[in-house]
Amino acid sequence: GRFNFVSGCHYGTWQVGAAIILDANGNPVLAPHGEPNLVVFFADAKAGTIHDNWNTLGMRGTGSHDMEMQQVFVPDRRTVMLGPIHPGSAFQGSLYRLHNYLAPPTVAAVALGIARSALQSAIDLAGRKTPNFASSSIAARPVAQDRLARAKARLDAARAYLLCTLDEVQGYFEDGGEFSPEAALPVLLASCHAVDAAVQTVNDVSTVVGTSSFRVGEGFERHVRDINTVSRHAFGSDARFESAGKILLGQPADFAFLLF
């Protein structure tokens, strides 16, 4: 098969991918929820061929190229069914019990970091830059004061919400709580909210710094590119709000990684 978004493939020694299991007639084997089940596998990265096609607007440093593998044997011990998940003895830690819901916070953390960098850079620039044809610096302009203050409040609140939610859910599992989509829902919601807040923060920063936001070399254009790229990640996109809403309303999740 050929796999998309293999981040770090140029230096990684293992390839992690997902494949559909087929029966003797070539038809997908269905999981209890009625959809084709996936098996996650680990294979020697040297057995694959990298297709250098990660030509993107942002997040270029992840090197998430395609990788192709043909006739590669993977032993059972290097595979795990995507679900139902029954972690072994090595995965009894409370956060591991979040299963695939542990992925959204990792995307949110990247988004929050990008936004925090953009905000701090804007604060540093504000006292030094006086816009063309203006008589006062950015720092002295009420619109900049208002937008940056709101951006900081929004970003700090989103970060606190995410960390607090992770603490609460970790405590729930440490107290013997069982996994369910409903139990993990707060983590998904807090993660989606964090990404959304990060995008809004970078947009506000871009407005405040003016032409500096698109000049290559000043850093702000990279923040814009990176935040708009990471916000399309499957675990952080607007579509995951819809997934969260389905769980909230008692509907089955619509995203393969959240079906269990």
PDB file of C-alpha atoms in Angstrom:
ATOM      1  CA  GLY A   1       0.000   0.000   0.000  1.00  0.00           C
ATOM      2  CA  ARG A   2       0.843   3.682  -0.184  1.00  0.00           C
ATOM      3  CA  PHE A   3       0.463   5.701   2.997  1.00  0.00           C
ATOM      4  CA  ASN A   4      -0.017   9.441   3.345  1.00  0.00           C
ATOM      5  CA  PHE A   5       1.386  11.832   5.945  1.00  0.00           C
ATOM      6  CA  VAL A   6       4.280   9.667   7.167  1.00  0.00           C
ATOM      7  CA  SER A   7       5.814  12.368   9.336  1.00  0.00           C
ATOM      8  CA  GLY A   8       9.536  12.051   9.978  1.00  0.00           C
ATOM      9  CA  CYS A   9       9.952   9.336   7.360  1.00  0.00           C
ATOM     10  CA  HIS A  10      13.409  10.549   6.303  1.00  0.00           C
ATOM     11  CA  TYR A  11      14.915   9.745   9.699  1.00  0.00           C
ATOM     12  CA  GLY A  12      12.456   7.329  11.296  1.00  0.00           C
ATOM     13  CA  THR A  13      13.567   3.686  11.488  1.00  0.00           C
ATOM     14  CA  TRP A  14      10.043   2.277  11.773  1.00  0.00           C
ATOM     15  CA  GLN A  15       7.007   2.877   9.612  1.00  0.00           C
ATOM     16  CA  VAL A  16       3.636   2.918  11.374  1.00  0.00           C
ATOM     17  CA  GLY A  17       0.659   2.479   9.116  1.00  0.00           C
ATOM     18  CA  ALA A  18      -2.895   1.216   9.001  1.00  0.00           C
ATOM     19  CA  ALA A  19      -4.360  -1.341   6.627  1.00  0.00           C
ATOM     20  CA  ILE A  20      -7.769  -2.861   5.940  1.00  0.00           C
ATOM     21  CA  ILE A  21      -8.014  -6.624   6.499  1.00  0.00           C
ATOM     22  CA  LEU A  22      -9.493  -8.527   3.571  1.00  0.00           C
ATOM     23  CA  ASP A  23     -11.127 -11.952   3.531  1.00  0.00           C
ATOM     24  CA  ALA A  24     -10.337 -14.739   1.070  1.00  0.00           C
ATOM     25  CA  ASN A  25     -12.574 -13.083  -1.530  1.00  0.00           C
ATOM     26  CA  GLY A  26     -10.871  -9.721  -1.238  1.00  0.00           C
ATOM     27  CA  ASN A  27     -13.705  -8.087   0.702  1.00  0.00           C
ATOM     28  CA  PRO A  28     -13.074  -5.982   3.817  1.00  0.00           C
ATOM     29  CA  VAL A  29     -13.573  -7.768   7.136  1.00  0.00           C
ATOM     30  CA  LEU A  30     -16.133  -5.737   9.065  1.00  0.00           C
ATOM     31  CA  ALA A  31     -15.781  -4.749  12.714  1.00  0.00           C
ATOM     32  CA  PRO A  32     -18.674  -4.969  15.226  1.00  0.00           C
ATOM     33  CA  HIS A  33     -19.689  -1.386  14.396  1.00  0.00           C
ATOM     34  CA  GLY A  34     -20.257  -2.397  10.770  1.00  0.00           C
ATOM     35  CA  GLU A  35     -17.330  -0.550   9.233  1.00  0.00           C
ATOM     36  CA  PRO A  36     -14.101  -2.082   7.892  1.00  0.00           C
ATOM     37  CA  ASN A  37     -11.684  -2.540  10.753  1.00  0.00           C
ATOM     38  CA  LEU A  38      -8.108  -1.380  10.566  1.00  0.00           C
ATOM     39  CA  VAL A  39      -4.954  -3.080  11.725  1.00  0.00           C
ATOM     40  CA  VAL A  40      -2.104  -0.801  12.781  1.00  0.00           C
ATOM     41  CA  PHE A  41       1.271  -2.238  11.834  1.00  0.00           C
ATOM     42  CA  PHE A  42       4.935  -1.536  12.484  1.00  0.00           C
ATOM     43  CA  ALA A  43       7.389  -2.290   9.688  1.00  0.00           C
ATOM     44  CA  ASP A  44      11.059  -1.636   9.009  1.00  0.00           C
ATOM     45  CA  ALA A  45      11.129   1.776   7.310  1.00  0.00           C
ATOM     46  CA  LYS A  46      13.925   0.560   5.021  1.00  0.00           C
ATOM     47  CA  ALA A  47      11.396  -1.735   3.365  1.00  0.00           C
ATOM     48  CA  GLY A  48       9.448   1.260   2.107  1.00  0.00           C
ATOM     49  CA  THR A  49       9.927   3.767  -0.673  1.00  0.00           C
ATOM     50  CA  ILE A  50       9.514   7.441   0.150  1.00  0.00           C
ATOM     51  CA  HIS A  51       7.650   9.593  -2.353  1.00  0.00           C
ATOM     52  CA  ASP A  52       8.956  13.097  -1.710  1.00  0.00           C
ATOM     53  CA  ASN A  53       5.681  14.988  -2.078  1.00  0.00           C
ATOM     54  CA  TRP A  54       5.264  16.962   1.160  1.00  0.00           C
ATOM     55  CA  ASN A  55       5.080  20.263  -0.719  1.00  0.00           C
ATOM     56  CA  THR A  56       2.881  22.271   1.595  1.00  0.00           C
ATOM     57  CA  LEU A  57       1.944  25.760   2.667  1.00  0.00           C
ATOM     58  CA  GLY A  58       2.970  25.169   6.274  1.00  0.00           C
ATOM     59  CA  MET A  59       4.338  22.605   8.749  1.00  0.00           C
ATOM     60  CA  ARG A  60       7.035  21.825   6.201  1.00  0.00           C
ATOM     61  CA  GLY A  61       9.458  20.610   8.842  1.00  0.00           C
ATOM     62  CA  THR A  62       7.395  17.503   9.629  1.00  0.00           C
ATOM     63  CA  GLY A  63       8.459  15.895   6.337  1.00  0.00           C
ATOM     64  CA  SER A  64       5.140  14.064   6.072  1.00  0.00           C
ATOM     65  CA  HIS A  65       5.763  12.464   2.704  1.00  0.00           C
ATOM     66  CA  ASP A  66       4.023   9.420   1.235  1.00  0.00           C
ATOM     67  CA  MET A  67       5.571   5.999   1.768  1.00  0.00           C
ATOM     68  CA  GLU A  68       4.898   2.939  -0.360  1.00  0.00           C
ATOM     69  CA  MET A  69       5.376  -0.691   0.636  1.00  0.00           C
ATOM     70  CA  GLN A  70       5.013  -3.720  -1.597  1.00  0.00           C
ATOM     71  CA  GLN A  71       5.036  -7.366  -0.495  1.00  0.00           C
ATOM     72  CA  VAL A  72       6.339  -6.545   2.966  1.00  0.00           C
ATOM     73  CA  PHE A  73       5.754  -9.230   5.573  1.00  0.00           C
ATOM     74  CA  VAL A  74       4.698  -7.973   8.999  1.00  0.00           C
ATOM     75  CA  PRO A  75       4.526 -10.538  11.843  1.00  0.00           C
ATOM     76  CA  ASP A  76       1.515 -10.552  14.155  1.00  0.00           C
ATOM     77  CA  ARG A  77       3.575  -9.294  17.087  1.00  0.00           C
ATOM     78  CA  ARG A  78       4.011  -5.967  15.245  1.00  0.00           C
ATOM     79  CA  THR A  79       0.312  -5.419  14.678  1.00  0.00           C
ATOM     80  CA  VAL A  80      -2.616  -4.230  16.776  1.00  0.00           C
ATOM     81  CA  MET A  81      -6.259  -3.892  15.891  1.00  0.00           C
ATOM     82  CA  LEU A  82      -7.486  -0.334  15.954  1.00  0.00           C
ATOM     83  CA  GLY A  83     -10.427  -1.498  18.050  1.00  0.00           C
ATOM     84  CA  PRO A  84     -11.787  -2.720  20.279  1.00  0.00           C
ATOM     85  CA  ILE A  85      -8.619  -1.795  22.127  1.00  0.00           C
ATOM     86  CA  HIS A  86      -7.431  -3.968  25.002  1.00  0.00           C
ATOM     87  CA  PRO A  87      -4.121  -2.476  26.184  1.00  0.00           C
ATOM     88  CA  GLY A  88      -1.601  -4.927  27.582  1.00  0.00           C
ATOM     89  CA  SER A  89       0.288  -4.709  30.845  1.00  0.00           C
ATOM     90  CA  ALA A  90       2.636  -2.047  29.471  1.00  0.00           C
ATOM     91  CA  PHE A  91      -0.241   0.366  28.890  1.00  0.00           C
ATOM     92  CA  GLN A  92      -2.039   0.551  32.219  1.00  0.00           C
ATOM     93  CA  GLY A  93      -1.176   4.188  32.892  1.00  0.00           C
ATOM     94  CA  SER A  94      -4.219   6.412  33.319  1.00  0.00           C
ATOM     95  CA  LEU A  95      -3.648   8.504  30.208  1.00  0.00           C
ATOM     96  CA  TYR A  96      -3.194   5.406  28.031  1.00  0.00           C
ATOM     97  CA  ARG A  97      -6.783   4.522  28.875  1.00  0.00           C
ATOM     98  CA  LEU A  98      -7.854   7.435  26.710  1.00  0.00           C
ATOM     99  CA  HIS A  99      -6.996   5.195  23.757  1.00  0.00           C
ATOM    100  CA  ASN A 100      -7.110   7.170  20.495  1.00  0.00           C
ATOM    101  CA  TYR A 101      -8.503  10.215  22.274  1.00  0.00           C
ATOM    102  CA  LEU A 102      -4.966  10.885  23.465  1.00  0.00           C
ATOM    103  CA  ALA A 103      -4.057  12.064  19.947  1.00  0.00           C
ATOM    104  CA  PRO A 104      -6.114  15.310  19.769  1.00  0.00           C
ATOM    105  CA  PRO A 105      -4.256  16.979  22.694  1.00  0.00           C
ATOM    106  CA  THR A 106      -0.941  16.473  20.898  1.00  0.00           C
ATOM    107  CA  VAL A 107      -2.232  18.428  17.903  1.00  0.00           C
ATOM    108  CA  ALA A 108      -3.703  21.071  20.204  1.00  0.00           C
ATOM    109  CA  ALA A 109      -0.350  21.493  21.952  1.00  0.00           C
ATOM    110  CA  VAL A 110       1.364  22.290  18.648  1.00  0.00           C
ATOM    111  CA  ALA A 111      -1.339  24.805  17.735  1.00  0.00           C
ATOM    112  CA  LEU A 112      -1.115  26.512  21.124  1.00  0.00           C
ATOM    113  CA  GLY A 113       2.661  26.735  20.786  1.00  0.00           C
ATOM    114  CA  ILE A 114       2.435  28.381  17.366  1.00  0.00           C
ATOM    115  CA  ALA A 115      -0.108  30.889  18.633  1.00  0.00           C
ATOM    116  CA  ARG A 116       1.881  31.689  21.766  1.00  0.00           C
ATOM    117  CA  SER A 117       4.972  32.362  19.652  1.00  0.00           C
ATOM    118  CA  ALA A 118       2.974  34.611  17.321  1.00  0.00           C
ATOM    119  CA  LEU A 119       1.476  36.554  20.226  1.00  0.00           C
ATOM    120  CA  GLN A 120       4.807  37.077  21.970  1.00  0.00           C
ATOM    121  CA  SER A 121       6.428  38.189  18.700  1.00  0.00           C
ATOM    122  CA  ALA A 122       3.637  40.724  18.209  1.00  0.00           C
ATOM    123  CA  ILE A 123       4.092  42.069  21.730  1.00  0.00           C
ATOM    124  CA  ASP A 124       7.845  42.419  21.126  1.00  0.00           C
ATOM    125  CA  LEU A 125       7.262  44.201  17.816  1.00  0.00           C
ATOM    126  CA  ALA A 126       4.502  46.514  19.013  1.00  0.00           C
ATOM    127  CA  GLY A 127       6.765  48.965  20.808  1.00  0.00           C
ATOM    128  CA  ARG A 128       9.283  49.122  17.951  1.00  0.00           C
ATOM    129  CA  LYS A 129       7.051  49.494  14.928  1.00  0.00           C
ATOM    130  CA  THR A 130       5.201  52.595  13.828  1.00  0.00           C
ATOM    131  CA  PRO A 131       3.007  51.791  10.814  1.00  0.00           C
ATOM    132  CA  ASN A 132       3.529  53.776   7.634  1.00  0.00           C
ATOM    133  CA  PHE A 133       1.812  57.167   7.606  1.00  0.00           C
ATOM    134  CA  ALA A 134       0.942  56.842  11.312  1.00  0.00           C
ATOM    135  CA  SER A 135       2.209  58.945  14.220  1.00  0.00           C
ATOM    136  CA  SER A 136       2.147  56.342  16.996  1.00  0.00           C
ATOM    137  CA  SER A 137       3.566  52.895  17.524  1.00  0.00           C
ATOM    138  CA  ILE A 138       1.465  49.749  17.410  1.00  0.00           C
ATOM    139  CA  ALA A 139       1.690  49.541  21.211  1.00  0.00           C
ATOM    140  CA  ALA A 140       0.043  52.955  21.533  1.00  0.00           C
ATOM    141  CA  ARG A 141      -2.904  52.124  19.270  1.00  0.00           C
ATOM    142  CA  PRO A 142      -6.162  51.217  21.083  1.00  0.00           C
ATOM    143  CA  VAL A 143      -7.149  48.639  18.464  1.00  0.00           C
ATOM    144  CA  ALA A 144      -3.865  46.783  18.999  1.00  0.00           C
ATOM    145  CA  GLN A 145      -4.195  46.976  22.779  1.00  0.00           C
ATOM    146  CA  ASP A 146      -7.711  45.545  22.599  1.00  0.00           C
ATOM    147  CA  ARG A 147      -6.946  42.756  20.121  1.00  0.00           C
ATOM    148  CA  LEU A 148      -3.747  41.559  21.783  1.00  0.00           C
ATOM    149  CA  ALA A 149      -5.321  41.617  25.249  1.00  0.00           C
ATOM    150  CA  ARG A 150      -8.289  39.586  23.997  1.00  0.00           C
ATOM    151  CA  ALA A 151      -5.938  37.222  22.140  1.00  0.00           C
ATOM    152  CA  LYS A 152      -3.883  36.551  25.271  1.00  0.00           C
ATOM    153  CA  ALA A 153      -6.993  35.955  27.375  1.00  0.00           C
ATOM    154  CA  ARG A 154      -8.408  33.575  24.763  1.00  0.00           C
ATOM    155  CA  LEU A 155      -5.158  31.654  24.375  1.00  0.00           C
ATOM    156  CA  ASP A 156      -4.471  31.351  28.106  1.00  0.00           C
ATOM    157  CA  ALA A 157      -8.050  30.224  28.707  1.00  0.00           C
ATOM    158  CA  ALA A 158      -7.820  27.572  25.997  1.00  0.00           C
ATOM    159  CA  ARG A 159      -4.558  26.251  27.410  1.00  0.00           C
ATOM    160  CA  ALA A 160      -5.962  26.162  30.955  1.00  0.00           C
ATOM    161  CA  TYR A 161      -9.115  24.411  29.731  1.00  0.00           C
ATOM    162  CA  LEU A 162      -7.069  21.729  27.982  1.00  0.00           C
ATOM    163  CA  LEU A 163      -4.729  21.099  30.934  1.00  0.00           C
ATOM    164  CA  CYS A 164      -7.569  21.106  33.455  1.00  0.00           C
ATOM    165  CA  THR A 165      -9.565  18.661  31.340  1.00  0.00           C
ATOM    166  CA  LEU A 166      -6.620  16.295  31.005  1.00  0.00           C
ATOM    167  CA  ASP A 167      -6.109  16.408  34.780  1.00  0.00           C
ATOM    168  CA  GLU A 168      -9.779  15.656  35.435  1.00  0.00           C
ATOM    169  CA  VAL A 169      -9.936  12.775  32.965  1.00  0.00           C
ATOM    170  CA  GLN A 170      -6.666  11.334  34.254  1.00  0.00           C
ATOM    171  CA  GLY A 171      -8.110  11.462  37.758  1.00  0.00           C
ATOM    172  CA  TYR A 172     -11.245   9.720  36.541  1.00  0.00           C
ATOM    173  CA  PHE A 173      -9.188   6.789  35.241  1.00  0.00           C
ATOM    174  CA  GLU A 174      -6.950   6.710  38.322  1.00  0.00           C
ATOM    175  CA  ASP A 175     -10.110   6.315  40.394  1.00  0.00           C
ATOM    176  CA  GLY A 176     -11.050   3.230  38.380  1.00  0.00           C
ATOM    177  CA  GLY A 177     -13.243   4.833  35.744  1.00  0.00           C
ATOM    178  CA  GLU A 178     -13.900   2.837  32.587  1.00  0.00           C
ATOM    179  CA  PHE A 179     -13.236   4.108  29.100  1.00  0.00           C
ATOM    180  CA  SER A 180     -16.135   5.266  26.956  1.00  0.00           C
ATOM    181  CA  PRO A 181     -16.482   7.909  24.232  1.00  0.00           C
ATOM    182  CA  GLU A 182     -18.550   9.944  26.683  1.00  0.00           C
ATOM    183  CA  ALA A 183     -15.781   9.808  29.311  1.00  0.00           C
ATOM    184  CA  ALA A 184     -13.182  10.896  26.759  1.00  0.00           C
ATOM    185  CA  LEU A 185     -15.390  13.554  25.141  1.00  0.00           C
ATOM    186  CA  PRO A 186     -14.113  16.447  27.331  1.00  0.00           C
ATOM    187  CA  VAL A 187     -10.582  15.856  26.020  1.00  0.00           C
ATOM    188  CA  LEU A 188     -11.746  15.944  22.406  1.00  0.00           C
ATOM    189  CA  LEU A 189     -13.741  19.128  23.008  1.00  0.00           C
ATOM    190  CA  ALA A 190     -10.922  20.897  24.860  1.00  0.00           C
ATOM    191  CA  SER A 191      -8.468  19.954  22.114  1.00  0.00           C
ATOM    192  CA  CYS A 192     -10.711  21.208  19.318  1.00  0.00           C
ATOM    193  CA  HIS A 193     -11.345  24.413  21.240  1.00  0.00           C
ATOM    194  CA  ALA A 194      -7.602  24.942  21.729  1.00  0.00           C
ATOM    195  CA  VAL A 195      -6.906  24.634  18.008  1.00  0.00           C
ATOM    196  CA  ASP A 196      -9.776  27.002  17.239  1.00  0.00           C
ATOM    197  CA  ALA A 197      -8.517  29.542  19.780  1.00  0.00           C
ATOM    198  CA  ALA A 198      -4.992  29.298  18.381  1.00  0.00           C
ATOM    199  CA  VAL A 199      -6.221  30.051  14.855  1.00  0.00           C
ATOM    200  CA  GLN A 200      -8.161  33.082  16.081  1.00  0.00           C
ATOM    201  CA  THR A 201      -5.120  34.301  18.006  1.00  0.00           C
ATOM    202  CA  VAL A 202      -2.816  34.126  14.989  1.00  0.00           C
ATOM    203  CA  ASN A 203      -5.441  35.884  12.861  1.00  0.00           C
ATOM    204  CA  ASP A 204      -5.681  38.710  15.420  1.00  0.00           C
ATOM    205  CA  VAL A 205      -1.907  38.985  15.565  1.00  0.00           C
ATOM    206  CA  SER A 206      -1.718  39.199  11.771  1.00  0.00           C
ATOM    207  CA  THR A 207      -4.195  42.063  11.776  1.00  0.00           C
ATOM    208  CA  VAL A 208      -2.290  43.957  14.454  1.00  0.00           C
ATOM    209  CA  VAL A 209       1.201  43.676  12.919  1.00  0.00           C
ATOM    210  CA  GLY A 210       0.000  44.682   9.448  1.00  0.00           C
ATOM    211  CA  THR A 211       2.445  44.168   6.581  1.00  0.00           C
ATOM    212  CA  SER A 212       4.845  42.350   8.889  1.00  0.00           C
ATOM    213  CA  SER A 213       2.423  39.419   8.784  1.00  0.00           C
ATOM    214  CA  PHE A 214       3.297  38.548   5.193  1.00  0.00           C
ATOM    215  CA  ARG A 215       6.921  39.589   4.856  1.00  0.00           C
ATOM    216  CA  VAL A 216       9.155  36.519   4.625  1.00  0.00           C
ATOM    217  CA  GLY A 217      11.818  36.523   7.294  1.00  0.00           C
ATOM    218  CA  GLU A 218       9.876  38.284  10.044  1.00  0.00           C
ATOM    219  CA  GLY A 219       8.353  35.057  11.354  1.00  0.00           C
ATOM    220  CA  PHE A 220       4.699  36.034  11.279  1.00  0.00           C
ATOM    221  CA  GLU A 221       4.049  34.570   7.840  1.00  0.00           C
ATOM    222  CA  ARG A 222       5.315  31.219   9.111  1.00  0.00           C
ATOM    223  CA  HIS A 223       2.918  31.386  12.041  1.00  0.00           C
ATOM    224  CA  VAL A 224       0.068  31.983   9.592  1.00  0.00           C
ATOM    225  CA  ARG A 225       1.143  29.128   7.343  1.00  0.00           C
ATOM    226  CA  ASP A 226       1.746  26.675  10.153  1.00  0.00           C
ATOM    227  CA  ILE A 227      -1.446  27.359  12.111  1.00  0.00           C
ATOM    228  CA  ASN A 228      -3.615  27.069   9.010  1.00  0.00           C
ATOM    229  CA  THR A 229      -1.938  23.782   8.142  1.00  0.00           C
ATOM    230  CA  VAL A 230      -2.111  22.165  11.584  1.00  0.00           C
ATOM    231  CA  SER A 231      -5.765  23.201  11.908  1.00  0.00           C
ATOM    232  CA  ARG A 232      -6.515  20.847   9.004  1.00  0.00           C
ATOM    233  CA  HIS A 233      -5.062  17.872  10.850  1.00  0.00           C
ATOM    234  CA  ALA A 234      -7.616  15.074  11.194  1.00  0.00           C
ATOM    235  CA  PHE A 235      -7.423  15.260  14.997  1.00  0.00           C
ATOM    236  CA  GLY A 236      -7.766  19.045  15.152  1.00  0.00           C
ATOM    237  CA  SER A 237      -9.965  20.122  12.266  1.00  0.00           C
ATOM    238  CA  ASP A 238     -13.437  21.642  12.482  1.00  0.00           C
ATOM    239  CA  ALA A 239     -14.826  18.220  11.545  1.00  0.00           C
ATOM    240  CA  ARG A 240     -13.897  16.931  15.000  1.00  0.00           C
ATOM    241  CA  PHE A 241     -16.318  19.415  16.554  1.00  0.00           C
ATOM    242  CA  GLU A 242     -18.974  17.575  14.577  1.00  0.00           C
ATOM    243  CA  SER A 243     -17.627  14.267  15.914  1.00  0.00           C
ATOM    244  CA  ALA A 244     -17.806  15.645  19.447  1.00  0.00           C
ATOM    245  CA  GLY A 245     -21.349  16.847  18.827  1.00  0.00           C
ATOM    246  CA  LYS A 246     -22.406  13.383  17.689  1.00  0.00           C
ATOM    247  CA  ILE A 247     -21.094  11.839  20.907  1.00  0.00           C
ATOM    248  CA  LEU A 248     -22.684  14.625  22.956  1.00  0.00           C
ATOM    249  CA  LEU A 249     -26.053  13.918  21.345  1.00  0.00           C
ATOM    250  CA  GLY A 250     -25.815  10.163  21.686  1.00  0.00           C
ATOM    251  CA  GLN A 251     -25.004   9.532  18.043  1.00  0.00           C
ATOM    252  CA  PRO A 252     -22.245   7.163  16.871  1.00  0.00           C
ATOM    253  CA  ALA A 253     -18.939   8.818  16.069  1.00  0.00           C
ATOM    254  CA  ASP A 254     -18.159   9.294  12.388  1.00  0.00           C
ATOM    255  CA  PHE A 255     -14.352   9.118  12.536  1.00  0.00           C
ATOM    256  CA  ALA A 256     -12.616   5.751  12.383  1.00  0.00           C
ATOM    257  CA  PHE A 257     -10.175   6.508  15.181  1.00  0.00           C
ATOM    258  CA  LEU A 258     -13.010   7.475  17.558  1.00  0.00           C
ATOM    259  CA  LEU A 259     -15.339   4.546  16.983  1.00  0.00           C
ATOM    260  CA  PHE A 260     -14.224   2.657  20.077  1.00  0.00           C
TER     261      PHE A 260
END
